[in-house]
Coordinates of C-alpha atoms and ligand atoms in Angstrom, one line a residue:
M1 CA 0.0 0.0 0.0
S2 CA 1.3 3.4 -0.9
K3 CA 2.0 5.7 2.0
E4 CA 1.1 8.8 0.0
I5 CA -1.9 10.6 1.2
D6 CA -4.8 9.5 -0.8
T7 CA -5.5 12.2 -3.4
T8 CA -9.3 11.7 -3.2
I9 CA -9.2 13.2 0.3
K10 CA -10.3 16.8 0.2
V11 CA -7.1 18.0 1.8
E12 CA -5.2 20.2 -0.7
D13 CA -2.3 21.0 1.5
L14 CA -1.9 20.1 5.1
G15 CA 1.1 22.4 5.2
T16 CA -1.2 25.4 5.0
F17 CA -2.3 24.6 8.5
K18 CA 1.1 25.5 9.8
E19 CA 1.1 28.9 8.2
T20 CA -2.4 29.6 9.3
I21 CA -1.6 28.8 12.9
L22 CA 1.7 30.5 13.2
A23 CA 0.4 33.7 11.7
K24 CA -2.0 34.0 14.6
Y25 CA 0.7 33.5 17.3
P26 CA 2.9 36.3 18.8
K27 CA 6.3 36.2 17.2
K28 CA 8.1 34.4 20.0
V29 CA 5.4 31.8 20.4
A30 CA 5.3 31.2 16.6
K31 CA 9.1 30.7 16.6
K32 CA 8.8 28.0 19.3
R33 CA 5.7 26.2 18.0
E34 CA 7.1 26.1 14.5
K35 CA 9.5 23.4 15.4
S36 CA 6.8 21.1 16.8
I37 CA 4.6 21.2 13.8
L38 CA 5.8 19.1 10.8
V39 CA 4.6 17.8 7.5
N40 CA 5.6 14.1 7.6
D41 CA 8.0 12.4 5.3
F42 CA 8.6 8.7 6.3
E43 CA 11.6 8.4 4.0
V44 CA 13.6 11.3 5.3
V45 CA 12.1 11.7 8.8
P46 CA 12.3 15.3 9.8
Q47 CA 13.5 16.4 13.2
I48 CA 10.7 17.4 15.6
Q49 CA 10.9 19.4 18.7
A50 CA 9.5 17.4 21.6
N51 CA 9.7 17.0 25.4
V52 CA 10.2 20.7 25.9
R53 CA 8.3 23.0 28.2
T54 CA 4.8 24.1 27.2
I55 CA 4.5 27.8 26.6
P56 CA 2.7 29.4 29.6
G57 CA -0.8 30.5 28.7
I58 CA -1.2 27.8 26.0
I59 CA -3.9 25.2 26.8
T60 CA -2.0 21.9 26.7
Q61 CA -3.2 18.3 27.0
R62 CA -0.4 17.4 29.3
G63 CA -0.4 16.2 32.9
C64 CA 2.3 16.3 35.6
A65 CA 5.2 14.1 36.8
Y66 CA 3.2 12.9 39.8
A67 CA 0.5 11.6 37.4
G68 CA 3.1 9.8 35.4
C69 CA 4.6 8.1 38.4
K70 CA 1.7 7.4 40.8
G71 CA -1.2 7.3 38.4
V72 CA 0.4 5.7 35.3
V73 CA 3.2 3.3 36.3
L74 CA 2.6 2.3 39.9
G75 CA -1.2 2.9 39.9
P76 CA -2.3 -0.4 38.3
T77 CA -0.6 -2.7 40.9
R78 CA -3.2 -3.9 43.3
D79 CA -1.3 -5.0 46.4
I80 CA 0.9 -2.0 47.1
V81 CA -0.6 0.7 49.3
N82 CA 0.1 3.9 47.3
I83 CA 0.0 6.9 49.6
T84 CA -0.2 10.4 48.0
H85 CA 1.7 12.7 50.3
G86 CA 0.0 16.0 49.5
P87 CA -3.2 17.9 49.4
I88 CA -6.2 15.7 48.9
G89 CA -7.0 16.8 45.3
C90 CA -3.9 15.1 43.9
G91 CA -4.9 11.8 45.4
F92 CA -8.6 12.1 44.6
Y93 CA -8.1 13.0 40.9
S94 CA -5.6 10.2 40.3
W95 CA -7.9 7.7 41.9
L96 CA -9.0 5.2 39.2
T97 CA -9.9 7.9 36.7
R98 CA -7.7 6.1 34.2
R99 CA -9.9 2.9 34.2
N100 CA -7.0 0.6 34.9
Q101 CA -8.6 -2.6 35.9
T102 CA -7.4 -5.5 38.1
K103 CA -8.5 -9.0 38.9
P104 CA -7.3 -10.6 42.2
E105 CA -6.8 -14.4 41.7
N106 CA -8.8 -15.2 44.9
P107 CA -11.6 -13.1 46.4
D108 CA -9.6 -12.7 49.6
D109 CA -6.4 -11.4 47.9
P110 CA -5.6 -7.8 48.6
N111 CA -6.8 -5.1 46.2
Y112 CA -6.0 -1.6 47.5
M113 CA -6.9 0.1 44.2
T114 CA -10.4 0.8 45.4
Y115 CA -9.0 2.9 48.2
C116 CA -7.6 6.5 47.9
F117 CA -4.8 6.9 50.4
S118 CA -3.5 10.4 51.1
T119 CA -2.0 12.4 53.9
D120 CA -4.4 15.2 53.1
M121 CA -1.9 18.0 53.8
Q122 CA -3.2 21.2 55.4
D123 CA -1.9 24.7 55.8
S124 CA -0.1 23.8 59.1
N125 CA 1.7 20.9 57.4
I126 CA 2.9 23.2 54.7
V127 CA 4.2 25.7 57.3
F128 CA 5.6 23.2 59.9
G129 CA 6.4 20.2 57.7
G130 CA 4.4 17.1 56.8
E131 CA 6.8 14.3 57.7
E132 CA 5.1 13.4 61.0
K133 CA 1.7 13.3 59.3
L134 CA 3.2 11.0 56.7
K135 CA 4.6 8.6 59.3
Q136 CA 1.2 8.5 61.0
A137 CA -0.4 7.7 57.6
I138 CA 2.0 4.8 57.0
R139 CA 1.3 3.5 60.5
E140 CA -2.4 3.7 60.0
A141 CA -2.3 2.0 56.6
Y142 CA -0.2 -0.8 58.0
E143 CA -2.4 -1.4 61.0
L144 CA -5.5 -1.5 58.8
F145 CA -4.2 -3.6 55.9
H146 CA -0.9 -5.2 56.7
P147 CA 0.3 -4.8 53.1
K148 CA 3.6 -6.3 51.8
A149 CA 4.6 -2.8 50.5
I150 CA 3.8 0.8 50.9
A151 CA 4.8 3.4 48.4
V152 CA 4.8 7.2 49.0
F153 CA 4.3 9.7 46.2
S154 CA 5.4 13.3 46.5
T155 CA 3.2 16.1 45.2
C156 CA 4.4 19.7 44.4
P157 CA 4.2 21.1 48.0
V158 CA 6.3 18.3 49.4
G159 CA 9.2 19.3 47.2
L160 CA 8.7 23.0 47.9
I161 CA 8.8 22.6 51.7
G162 CA 11.5 19.9 51.6
D163 CA 9.8 16.9 53.3
D164 CA 12.1 13.9 52.8
V165 CA 9.9 11.0 51.8
H166 CA 12.8 8.7 51.4
R167 CA 14.0 9.2 54.9
V168 CA 10.5 8.7 56.3
A169 CA 10.2 5.5 54.2
R170 CA 13.5 4.1 55.7
H171 CA 12.5 5.1 59.2
M172 CA 9.0 3.5 58.9
M173 CA 10.5 0.3 57.4
E174 CA 12.6 -0.1 60.5
E175 CA 9.8 0.8 62.8
I176 CA 7.3 -1.6 61.3
G177 CA 9.7 -4.4 60.5
N178 CA 8.0 -7.7 59.5
G179 CA 9.7 -7.6 56.1
I180 CA 7.6 -4.8 54.9
N181 CA 9.0 -2.8 51.9
I182 CA 8.4 0.9 52.1
F183 CA 9.8 3.3 49.5
G184 CA 9.2 6.9 48.3
F185 CA 9.2 8.7 44.9
S186 CA 10.4 12.2 44.4
C187 CA 7.8 12.7 41.7
E188 CA 6.6 16.2 42.5
G189 CA 4.3 17.4 39.8
Y190 CA 6.6 20.2 38.6
R191 CA 9.7 17.9 38.3
G192 CA 9.6 17.7 34.5
V193 CA 7.8 19.1 31.6
S194 CA 5.1 16.5 31.6
Q195 CA 4.1 13.1 33.0
S196 CA 7.0 11.6 31.1
A197 CA 9.4 12.7 33.9
G198 CA 7.2 10.7 36.3
H199 CA 7.5 7.6 34.2
H200 CA 11.3 7.8 34.4
I201 CA 11.2 8.3 38.2
A202 CA 8.8 5.4 38.6
N203 CA 11.0 3.2 36.4
N204 CA 14.0 3.9 38.6
G205 CA 12.0 3.2 41.7
L206 CA 10.7 -0.1 40.3
F207 CA 14.3 -1.2 39.5
K208 CA 15.8 -0.1 42.9
N209 CA 13.0 -1.3 45.2
L210 CA 11.2 -4.2 43.5
I211 CA 12.7 -6.0 40.5
G212 CA 15.0 -8.9 41.3
R213 CA 14.0 -9.6 44.9
D214 CA 12.5 -13.0 44.3
D215 CA 14.5 -15.6 42.4
E216 CA 12.0 -18.5 42.5
I217 CA 11.2 -20.0 39.1
R218 CA 7.4 -20.5 39.1
G219 CA 5.5 -22.4 36.4
S220 CA 7.0 -23.6 33.2
T221 CA 10.6 -22.9 32.3
K222 CA 9.6 -22.4 28.7
Y223 CA 8.7 -19.3 26.8
R224 CA 8.9 -16.9 29.8
V225 CA 8.2 -13.3 28.9
N226 CA 7.4 -9.9 30.4
L227 CA 5.1 -7.4 28.9
L228 CA 6.3 -3.8 29.7
G229 CA 4.2 -0.7 29.2
E230 CA 0.7 -2.3 29.3
Y231 CA -1.6 -0.9 31.9
N232 CA -4.8 -2.8 31.6
I233 CA -7.0 0.2 30.6
G234 CA -10.5 -1.1 29.9
G235 CA -9.3 -4.7 30.3
D236 CA -6.6 -4.7 27.6
A237 CA -4.3 -6.9 29.8
F238 CA -7.0 -9.5 30.3
E239 CA -7.3 -9.9 26.6
L240 CA -3.5 -10.2 26.1
E241 CA -3.2 -12.6 29.0
R242 CA -5.9 -14.7 27.3
I243 CA -4.0 -14.8 24.0
F244 CA -0.6 -15.7 25.7
E245 CA -2.3 -18.5 27.6
E246 CA -3.9 -19.8 24.4
C247 CA -0.4 -19.9 22.8
G248 CA 1.2 -21.5 25.8
I249 CA 3.4 -18.4 26.4
N250 CA 4.3 -17.9 30.1
L251 CA 3.7 -14.3 31.1
I252 CA 5.8 -13.6 34.2
A253 CA 5.0 -10.0 34.8
T254 CA 3.2 -7.2 33.1
F255 CA 4.3 -3.7 34.0
S256 CA 1.9 -2.9 35.4
G257 CA -1.6 -3.9 34.2
N258 CA -3.3 -6.5 36.5
S259 CA 0.0 -6.8 38.4
T260 CA 1.1 -7.7 41.9
I261 CA 4.3 -6.9 43.8
Q262 CA 5.4 -10.5 43.6
K263 CA 5.3 -10.4 39.8
F264 CA 7.6 -7.3 39.7
E265 CA 10.0 -9.0 42.1
N266 CA 10.1 -12.1 40.0
A267 CA 10.2 -10.4 36.5
H268 CA 14.0 -10.9 36.1
T269 CA 13.4 -14.6 35.7
A270 CA 11.8 -14.1 32.3
D271 CA 13.7 -14.6 29.0
L272 CA 12.3 -11.8 26.9
N273 CA 11.0 -8.4 27.6
M274 CA 8.4 -7.0 25.2
V275 CA 7.9 -3.2 25.3
M276 CA 4.4 -2.1 24.4
C277 CA 4.5 1.6 25.5
H278 CA 8.0 2.6 24.8
R279 CA 7.7 6.1 26.3
S280 CA 6.6 5.1 29.8
I281 CA 8.9 2.1 30.4
N282 CA 11.8 1.8 28.1
Y283 CA 14.1 2.6 31.0
V284 CA 13.1 -0.6 32.8
A285 CA 13.8 -2.7 29.6
G286 CA 17.2 -1.1 29.3
M287 CA 18.1 -1.6 33.0
M288 CA 16.9 -5.3 33.0
E289 CA 19.1 -6.0 29.9
T290 CA 22.2 -4.4 31.5
S291 CA 21.7 -6.1 34.8
F292 CA 20.2 -9.5 34.0
G293 CA 20.9 -10.0 30.3
I294 CA 17.3 -10.0 29.1
P295 CA 16.9 -8.7 25.5
W296 CA 14.0 -6.5 24.6
I297 CA 11.8 -6.0 21.6
K298 CA 9.2 -3.5 20.7
V299 CA 5.7 -4.8 20.1
Q300 CA 2.4 -3.2 19.3
P301 CA -0.5 -5.5 20.2
I302 CA -3.0 -2.9 19.1
G303 CA -4.7 -4.0 15.8
A304 CA -5.2 -7.6 14.8
E305 CA -2.4 -7.7 12.3
S306 CA 0.2 -6.3 14.7
T307 CA -1.0 -8.6 17.5
A308 CA -0.3 -11.5 15.2
K309 CA 3.1 -9.9 14.4
M310 CA 3.9 -9.7 18.1
L311 CA 3.1 -13.4 18.6
R312 CA 5.2 -14.4 15.6
K313 CA 8.1 -12.4 17.0
I314 CA 7.9 -14.4 20.2
G315 CA 7.8 -17.7 18.2
Q316 CA 10.8 -16.5 16.2
Y317 CA 12.7 -15.5 19.4
F318 CA 12.3 -18.9 21.1
G319 CA 12.7 -20.7 17.8
D320 CA 10.7 -23.7 18.9
K321 CA 8.6 -25.5 16.3
E322 CA 5.9 -26.5 18.8
L323 CA 5.4 -22.9 19.9
I324 CA 5.5 -21.5 16.3
D325 CA 2.9 -24.0 15.2
R326 CA 0.7 -23.3 18.2
I327 CA 0.9 -19.5 17.5
E328 CA -0.1 -20.0 13.9
E329 CA -3.1 -22.1 15.0
V330 CA -4.2 -19.4 17.5
I331 CA -3.8 -16.6 14.9
A332 CA -5.8 -18.6 12.3
Q333 CA -8.6 -19.2 14.9
E334 CA -8.8 -15.7 16.1
M335 CA -8.7 -14.1 12.7
V336 CA -11.9 -15.8 11.6
E337 CA -14.0 -13.5 13.8
V338 CA -11.7 -10.5 13.3
K339 CA -12.2 -10.7 9.5
I340 CA -16.0 -10.9 9.8
A341 CA -16.1 -7.9 12.0
Q342 CA -13.6 -6.0 9.9
A343 CA -15.5 -6.6 6.7
K344 CA -18.7 -5.4 8.3
A345 CA -17.2 -2.2 9.6
L346 CA -15.2 -1.5 6.5
V347 CA -18.4 -1.0 4.4
K348 CA -18.9 2.2 6.4
T349 CA -15.5 3.2 7.6
K350 CA -13.4 2.9 4.5
G351 CA -12.0 6.2 3.2
K352 CA -12.8 8.1 6.4
M353 CA -10.3 10.3 8.2
A354 CA -8.9 10.2 11.7
M355 CA -6.8 12.5 13.9
L356 CA -5.0 11.2 17.0
F357 CA -3.5 13.3 19.8
V358 CA -2.8 11.1 22.8
G359 CA -0.1 10.6 25.4
G360 CA 3.2 9.1 24.4
S361 CA 2.4 5.9 22.5
R362 CA -1.3 5.5 21.6
A363 CA -1.2 8.2 18.9
H364 CA 1.0 5.7 17.1
H365 CA -0.4 2.3 17.9
Y366 CA -4.0 3.1 17.2
Q367 CA -3.1 4.0 13.6
N368 CA -2.9 0.2 13.1
L369 CA -6.5 -0.1 13.9
F370 CA -7.5 2.8 11.7
E371 CA -5.6 1.2 8.9
E372 CA -7.5 -2.0 9.4
L373 CA -10.7 0.1 9.1
G374 CA -9.5 1.6 5.8
M375 CA -9.1 5.0 7.4
T376 CA -6.4 7.5 6.9
T377 CA -4.6 9.3 9.8
L378 CA -4.4 12.9 8.6
S379 CA -2.7 14.2 11.6
A380 CA -1.3 12.8 14.9
G381 CA 1.0 13.7 17.7
Y382 CA 1.9 12.9 21.3
E383 CA 1.3 15.0 24.3
F384 CA 4.7 14.2 25.9
G385 CA 6.6 11.9 23.6
H386 CA 10.3 12.4 23.1
R387 CA 12.0 12.7 19.8
D388 CA 12.7 8.9 19.8
D389 CA 9.0 8.2 20.0
Y390 CA 8.6 10.2 16.8
E391 CA 11.8 9.7 14.9
G392 CA 13.0 6.3 16.2
R393 CA 15.6 5.4 18.8
S394 CA 18.5 6.0 16.4
V395 CA 18.2 9.7 17.2
I396 CA 18.8 9.2 21.0
P397 CA 22.5 10.1 20.9
S398 CA 21.7 13.4 19.3
I399 CA 19.0 14.4 21.8
Q400 CA 20.2 17.4 23.8
I401 CA 19.9 16.9 27.6
D402 CA 18.4 20.1 29.0
A403 CA 18.0 21.4 32.5
D404 CA 14.5 19.8 32.8
S405 CA 15.8 16.3 32.0
R406 CA 18.8 16.8 34.3
N407 CA 16.3 17.3 37.1
I408 CA 15.4 13.6 36.9
E409 CA 17.6 11.1 38.7
E410 CA 19.7 8.9 36.4
I411 CA 20.6 5.7 38.1
T412 CA 23.7 3.7 37.1
V413 CA 23.0 0.1 36.5
T414 CA 25.7 -2.5 36.1
K415 CA 25.7 -6.3 35.5
D416 CA 24.3 -8.2 38.4
E417 CA 27.4 -10.2 39.5
T418 CA 25.6 -13.4 40.2
R419 CA 22.5 -13.3 38.1
Y420 CA 23.6 -11.7 34.8
N421 CA 22.8 -14.4 32.2
P422 CA 22.6 -13.4 28.5
R423 CA 19.5 -15.2 27.3
K424 CA 20.9 -15.5 23.8
T425 CA 24.5 -15.8 22.6
E426 CA 26.0 -13.1 20.3
E427 CA 25.7 -15.6 17.4
E428 CA 22.1 -16.5 18.2
L429 CA 21.2 -12.8 18.3
K430 CA 23.0 -12.2 15.0
V431 CA 21.0 -15.0 13.3
L432 CA 17.7 -13.5 14.6
K433 CA 18.8 -10.0 13.5
D434 CA 19.7 -11.3 10.0
E435 CA 16.2 -12.8 9.9
G436 CA 14.8 -9.3 10.4
M437 CA 14.2 -9.3 14.2
E438 CA 15.0 -5.9 15.8
F439 CA 16.3 -5.7 19.3
N440 CA 16.3 -2.6 21.4
E441 CA 14.8 -0.7 18.5
Y442 CA 11.7 1.4 18.0
D443 CA 11.2 3.2 14.7
G444 CA 8.8 5.7 16.1
L445 CA 5.5 7.2 14.8
M446 CA 6.7 9.1 11.8
S447 CA 8.1 6.2 9.8
Q448 CA 4.6 4.6 9.9
M449 CA 2.7 7.7 9.0
K450 CA 1.9 8.8 5.5
K451 CA 3.9 11.3 3.5
G452 CA 2.2 14.7 3.8
A453 CA 0.4 13.9 7.1
L454 CA 0.7 16.5 9.8
V455 CA 2.7 15.6 12.9
I456 CA 2.2 18.0 15.9
D457 CA 3.8 17.7 19.3
D458 CA 2.0 18.9 22.4
L459 CA -1.0 20.1 20.5
S460 CA -2.6 23.2 21.9
H461 CA -6.3 23.7 22.3
Y462 CA -6.3 26.5 19.7
E463 CA -4.5 24.3 17.2
M464 CA -6.9 21.5 17.8
E465 CA -9.9 23.8 17.0
K466 CA -8.2 25.0 13.8
L467 CA -7.4 21.4 12.7
I468 CA -11.1 20.6 13.1
E469 CA -12.3 23.7 11.3
L470 CA -9.9 23.3 8.4
Y471 CA -10.0 19.5 7.8
H472 CA -13.2 18.3 9.6
P473 CA -12.0 14.7 10.4
D474 CA -14.5 11.9 10.8
V475 CA -13.2 11.0 14.2
F476 CA -10.9 12.8 16.6
C477 CA -9.0 10.8 19.3
A478 CA -7.9 12.5 22.5
G479 CA -9.1 12.6 26.1
I480 CA -11.8 13.9 28.4
K481 CA -10.5 17.5 28.4
E482 CA -11.0 17.7 24.7
K483 CA -14.1 15.5 24.3
Y484 CA -17.0 17.9 24.6
C485 CA -15.3 20.8 22.9
V486 CA -14.7 18.7 19.8
Q487 CA -18.1 17.1 19.8
K488 CA -19.7 20.5 20.0
M489 CA -17.9 21.2 16.8
G490 CA -19.8 18.3 15.2
V491 CA -16.9 15.8 15.2
P492 CA -17.1 12.6 17.3
L493 CA -14.3 12.2 19.8
K494 CA -13.1 8.8 20.8
Q495 CA -11.2 8.8 24.1
L496 CA -8.1 6.8 23.7
H497 CA -6.9 7.2 27.3
S498 CA -9.9 5.8 29.1
Y499 CA -11.7 4.3 26.0
D500 CA -14.8 6.2 27.1
Y501 CA -16.7 3.3 28.7
G502 CA -15.5 0.7 26.2
G503 CA -12.6 -1.7 25.7
P504 CA -10.6 -3.8 25.7
Y505 CA -9.1 -2.6 22.4
A506 CA -5.8 -4.6 22.5
G507 CA -5.4 -8.0 21.0
F508 CA -7.9 -9.8 18.7
K509 CA -11.1 -9.3 20.6
G510 CA -10.0 -5.8 21.3
A511 CA -9.7 -5.1 17.6
I512 CA -13.3 -6.3 17.1
N513 CA -14.5 -4.0 19.8
F514 CA -12.7 -1.1 18.2
Y515 CA -14.1 -1.7 14.7
Q516 CA -17.6 -1.8 16.2
D517 CA -17.2 1.3 18.3
I518 CA -15.6 3.4 15.5
E519 CA -18.2 2.3 13.0
M520 CA -20.9 3.4 15.5
I521 CA -19.6 6.8 16.4
A522 CA -17.9 7.9 13.1
C523 CA -20.6 6.7 10.7
T524 CA -23.8 8.1 12.2
S525 CA -25.6 11.1 10.8
I526 CA -26.3 12.5 14.2
W527 CA -23.3 14.9 14.0
K528 CA -25.0 16.8 11.2
E529 CA -27.8 17.7 13.6
L530 CA -25.6 19.6 15.9
K531 CA -26.3 22.9 14.4
A532 CA -29.4 24.6 15.7
P533 CA -32.0 25.2 13.0
W534 CA -31.5 29.0 13.1
E535 CA -27.8 28.4 12.3
R536 CA -28.6 26.4 9.2
E537 CA -31.5 28.4 7.8
S538 CA -32.0 32.2 7.4
I539 CA -35.6 32.0 8.3
V540 CA -37.0 29.6 10.8
E541 CA -40.8 29.1 10.9
A542 CA -42.6 27.3 13.6
Q543 CA -46.1 26.9 14.8
Y544 CA -47.5 26.9 18.3
V545 CA -49.1 23.6 19.2
Y546 CA -51.9 24.1 21.6
Ligands
CFM601 FE1 2.1 4.9 27.7 FE2 -0.2 4.6 28.6 FE3 0.4 6.2 26.6 FE4 1.3 6.8 29.0 FE5 -0.9 8.2 29.7 FE6 -2.5 6.0 29.3 FE7 -1.7 7.6 27.3 MO1 -3.4 8.4 29.1 S1 1.5 4.9 29.7 S2 2.2 6.9 27.1 S3 1.1 8.4 30.5 S4 0.3 4.1 26.6 S5 -2.5 7.4 30.9 S6 -2.1 3.9 29.4 S7 -3.6 6.6 27.7 S8 -1.6 9.5 28.2 S9 -0.9 7.2 25.2

């Protein structure tokens, strides 16, 4: 399939958007935004400006470092008591709003996700310090629940007044004893330019405090894998677990959808790491490779074809005929229903246009599903992706480290003296690479997007409205902050953070759900009715009905 933008689409020149937008901005703002708005070329991928501060005054889609650490990476784990040290709003608004689901194996197993733990800091704590209140909160949480681990997350005021959550964690670990694990995160909201900083801080914490603490080999010794960067939004992890089980693939840990602390502690016993959301967790993949010798590959189990591709990669990696055959059987079985659903949706969706502005990975992955629906992605971008998420990891050495990135702790990881064990020899890796398997690689969003499509980083609200006015896409993908503004403009918005109330969208069954949901929202005539009669007609006549 040609990657050129289909000429039947009524978009003469997406590049004019850039001029239209920049002309409206003050000079300085235009100069800065100019570098984050690009017309794509997948052959000579242009350089994009990303992971830089949002200009004050611009309405951004971004969140904060605390959200990335507490909400995103650690939030989906059910048996760690996560305490938000800060004012109550931070805890309350990060409490399950992401729709990350979990399923304890037994009804009596702990699940603390339904609770919102916070120190609820008050004025006096800001003035006199909040460490004592934090200690009290940890004591109380322990007395009530006796968890295996307690994590403390710092919000902005904690950093401003200088409470030391790490010291409190050490102190309380000694005080409580009983083998409890207590650790803190310096993930104050302001610590980076977006939630991306919080991911990095969370990755470091996972590695320092959890991964590698349990060496026991449980279950089969064959086909042991971890899935990194999957957070079980709308039940995605359940669908992927089902597929792995069907294939006989042994999923040791998911970071962190439907996860438990024990799975993190045991993750280093897997033989392959698969990275789904590169942005939020690539650091863990790198650290586990350096420390334990586990190679990692990038996967995209969003879209039926790319889910099949992921499974085939696993088969290829382990190189076992029995596994490869089983994987082919499962794909063939699953594809029957997928093809029926796809054919049904395609009648209506083919030729329609989508725009995606989501987070740091979904704006890329969901293009697979739109391709399967015969739809073109006219424009896409991340809220907080880095240049490597757009241009591919090969640009990492050329990314300039700025003051904001330096603000995030870099931990030095070395080979684990006793447990480093390269899962494949150099020769084996070379054979796999020659067969086309890529390790430690991610090609980014731009190499998959069509030539001439618009790529925009950290889209502002103003830019979003202009995109819709100028190009009127058939569906716009973003989040709750954008949803109703966009729909009032007559364009359906699919939330790709929380999936609205739907999902799962990952894997095979997920693809079927997505086809159905998009057909339903993008192919209805209701959006034409959004204009009031007096906006459509110059004279409106009506009659009283008595
Ligand atoms: Fe990764 Fe995510 Fe995303 Fe993300 Fe997120 Fe999310 Fe997201 Mo919302 S970890 S980068 S920080 S895939 S919460 S599950 S949907 S912005 S695109």
